[in-house]
């Protein structure tokens, strides 16, 4: 098997200001599938085509933003090895017992120098995507409810010490650097896009003075047509849209950025090129960041740089 | 029944309905004066100080609104709804920026 180690983004927990308003948004407008609620009051969702019990969890709090981001790793031995490797590298880790999140096994938790809480886990109950594993249909009716992305794809996080974060992902966790934007002086990276497989990115970071900030969580759509349909549904529901529909130069992904009812930005996204780990990193100079963000409009939107939760 | 909102120092006055936030009323008219971000009370860029008038609010992120802010009516315009004519000052700043290491920037 070629894909080992970290397999994919597995879950994210996001804070919302009003739980029921947010449930209505994520379930009926974004079209995620609600899969459970726990004793802490958290609400669990998955995208219709995902097989694991949950990928997107919301918690009511007095501030918006990200609680943690978790990657699924291959198996328990891999989890233990990453835990040991992280500690050998000098990063403190903590074990969260199985069952603390619904239908989820033991998690290894650590904090990045950017202030973001990361997790690794090897087990989450497979509940399926509503399509049988024998003679499967290509889709089921959940595909037509709301925007209905097919999976939670990646996140862009803002915080300090991006160079150190890059080292942890590439030297300990087995990621590789797909694309980057240089700082204005060209001596460092202002933003980095990292992959653990053949997706154009699984997580991205941008240098920012405040730690632990969420720029966006991204949901994968099947086609450009589905991205445009997502834009229609956003407008029908008066969802505040930030940028798009347009295409990023960085990643080549086609996108809309918009905000949830608590000011957490999300993305409906499709496409992107398919990198391999042996490919050279692609570099954008800072004066081309506008094309990197919005290729047709060549515009470095002010909100992209300044609005986070 | 709409109310008149005045932005001090900007010489902007606009009509805002009670069920419409101070930010969306301004935005709907295509006027500028208060920075627009998430429109959900989460990002803090639309911060204003209400200098006169009555209003109601919806929940907003305490990352951007402290107890002292609440006491002094320094609030997020996207979560404030007018119940009388009202005046405000813009105090939110768009000064934090991606790409520049924290050490090179003035403190927020
Ligand atoms: S626009 Fe983000 S808090 Fe008002
Ligand atoms: Fe993205």
PDB file of C-alpha atoms in Angstrom, chain A residues 17-18 21 62-64 158 183 190 206-210 213 240-241 259 261-263 286 289 302-303 305-308, chain B residues 36-45 58-64 79 94-102 105 108:
ATOM      1  CA  UNK A  17     -22.227  31.364  18.971  1.00  0.00           C
ATOM      2  CA  UNK A  18     -25.774  29.952  18.658  1.00  0.00           C
ATOM      3  CA  UNK A  21     -29.061  28.437  14.383  1.00  0.00           C
ATOM      4  CA  UNK A  62     -18.893  32.608  23.640  1.00  0.00           C
ATOM      5  CA  UNK A  63     -16.384  33.030  20.802  1.00  0.00           C
ATOM      6  CA  UNK A  64     -16.060  31.679  17.278  1.00  0.00           C
ATOM      7  CA  UNK A 158      -3.532  31.592  10.531  1.00  0.00           C
ATOM      8  CA  UNK A 183       7.013  37.080   2.187  1.00  0.00           C
ATOM      9  CA  UNK A 190       4.075  33.869   4.131  1.00  0.00           C
ATOM     10  CA  UNK A 206      -0.373  31.576   6.782  1.00  0.00           C
ATOM     11  CA  UNK A 207       1.871  33.717   8.959  1.00  0.00           C
ATOM     12  CA  UNK A 208      -0.235  35.932  11.227  1.00  0.00           C
ATOM     13  CA  UNK A 209       0.525  37.682  14.507  1.00  0.00           C
ATOM     14  CA  UNK A 210      -2.337  36.167  16.530  1.00  0.00           C
ATOM     15  CA  UNK A 213      -6.861  31.497  14.186  1.00  0.00           C
ATOM     16  CA  UNK A 240     -22.596  36.229   3.563  1.00  0.00           C
ATOM     17  CA  UNK A 241     -20.195  35.456   0.706  1.00  0.00           C
ATOM     18  CA  UNK A 259     -19.170  32.644   6.414  1.00  0.00           C
ATOM     19  CA  UNK A 261     -23.698  32.293  11.129  1.00  0.00           C
ATOM     20  CA  UNK A 262     -20.913  32.765  13.722  1.00  0.00           C
ATOM     21  CA  UNK A 263     -18.347  34.286  11.374  1.00  0.00           C
ATOM     22  CA  UNK A 286       4.338  38.106  -2.806  1.00  0.00           C
ATOM     23  CA  UNK A 289      -0.336  36.769  -4.280  1.00  0.00           C
ATOM     24  CA  UNK A 302      -8.419  42.693   1.907  1.00  0.00           C
ATOM     25  CA  UNK A 303     -10.698  40.308   3.814  1.00  0.00           C
ATOM     26  CA  UNK A 305      -5.623  38.933   4.832  1.00  0.00           C
ATOM     27  CA  UNK A 306      -7.492  40.346   7.806  1.00  0.00           C
ATOM     28  CA  UNK A 307     -10.743  38.518   8.577  1.00  0.00           C
ATOM     29  CA  UNK A 308     -10.368  35.342  10.672  1.00  0.00           C
TER      30      UNK A 308
ATOM     31  CA  UNK B  36     -17.338  44.607   6.652  1.00  0.00           C
ATOM     32  CA  UNK B  37     -16.150  41.091   7.442  1.00  0.00           C
ATOM     33  CA  UNK B  38     -17.992  37.946   8.473  1.00  0.00           C
ATOM     34  CA  UNK B  39     -21.318  39.636   9.339  1.00  0.00           C
ATOM     35  CA  UNK B  40     -21.797  36.973  12.031  1.00  0.00           C
ATOM     36  CA  UNK B  41     -20.234  38.498  15.149  1.00  0.00           C
ATOM     37  CA  UNK B  42     -17.119  36.349  14.881  1.00  0.00           C
ATOM     38  CA  UNK B  43     -14.288  38.350  13.319  1.00  0.00           C
ATOM     39  CA  UNK B  44     -14.425  41.701  15.106  1.00  0.00           C
ATOM     40  CA  UNK B  45     -13.617  44.025  12.194  1.00  0.00           C
ATOM     41  CA  UNK B  58     -27.389  39.291  19.372  1.00  0.00           C
ATOM     42  CA  UNK B  59     -24.606  37.097  20.739  1.00  0.00           C
ATOM     43  CA  UNK B  60     -21.142  38.184  19.572  1.00  0.00           C
ATOM     44  CA  UNK B  61     -17.654  36.751  20.006  1.00  0.00           C
ATOM     45  CA  UNK B  62     -16.076  37.625  23.362  1.00  0.00           C
ATOM     46  CA  UNK B  63     -12.685  37.461  21.629  1.00  0.00           C
ATOM     47  CA  UNK B  64     -13.546  40.936  20.398  1.00  0.00           C
ATOM     48  CA  UNK B  79     -24.916  42.175  15.851  1.00  0.00           C
ATOM     49  CA  UNK B  94      -8.055  46.184  10.034  1.00  0.00           C
ATOM     50  CA  UNK B  95      -4.449  46.398  11.099  1.00  0.00           C
ATOM     51  CA  UNK B  96      -3.540  42.762  11.769  1.00  0.00           C
ATOM     52  CA  UNK B  97      -2.266  41.217   8.606  1.00  0.00           C
ATOM     53  CA  UNK B  98      -1.123  37.956   7.221  1.00  0.00           C
ATOM     54  CA  UNK B  99       2.465  37.589   6.053  1.00  0.00           C
ATOM     55  CA  UNK B 100       4.332  39.723   8.507  1.00  0.00           C
ATOM     56  CA  UNK B 101       5.834  37.958  11.489  1.00  0.00           C
ATOM     57  CA  UNK B 102       4.437  39.133  14.815  1.00  0.00           C
ATOM     58  CA  UNK B 105       4.439  44.493  13.587  1.00  0.00           C
ATOM     59  CA  UNK B 108      -2.515  45.610  18.088  1.00  0.00           C
TER      60      UNK B 108
END
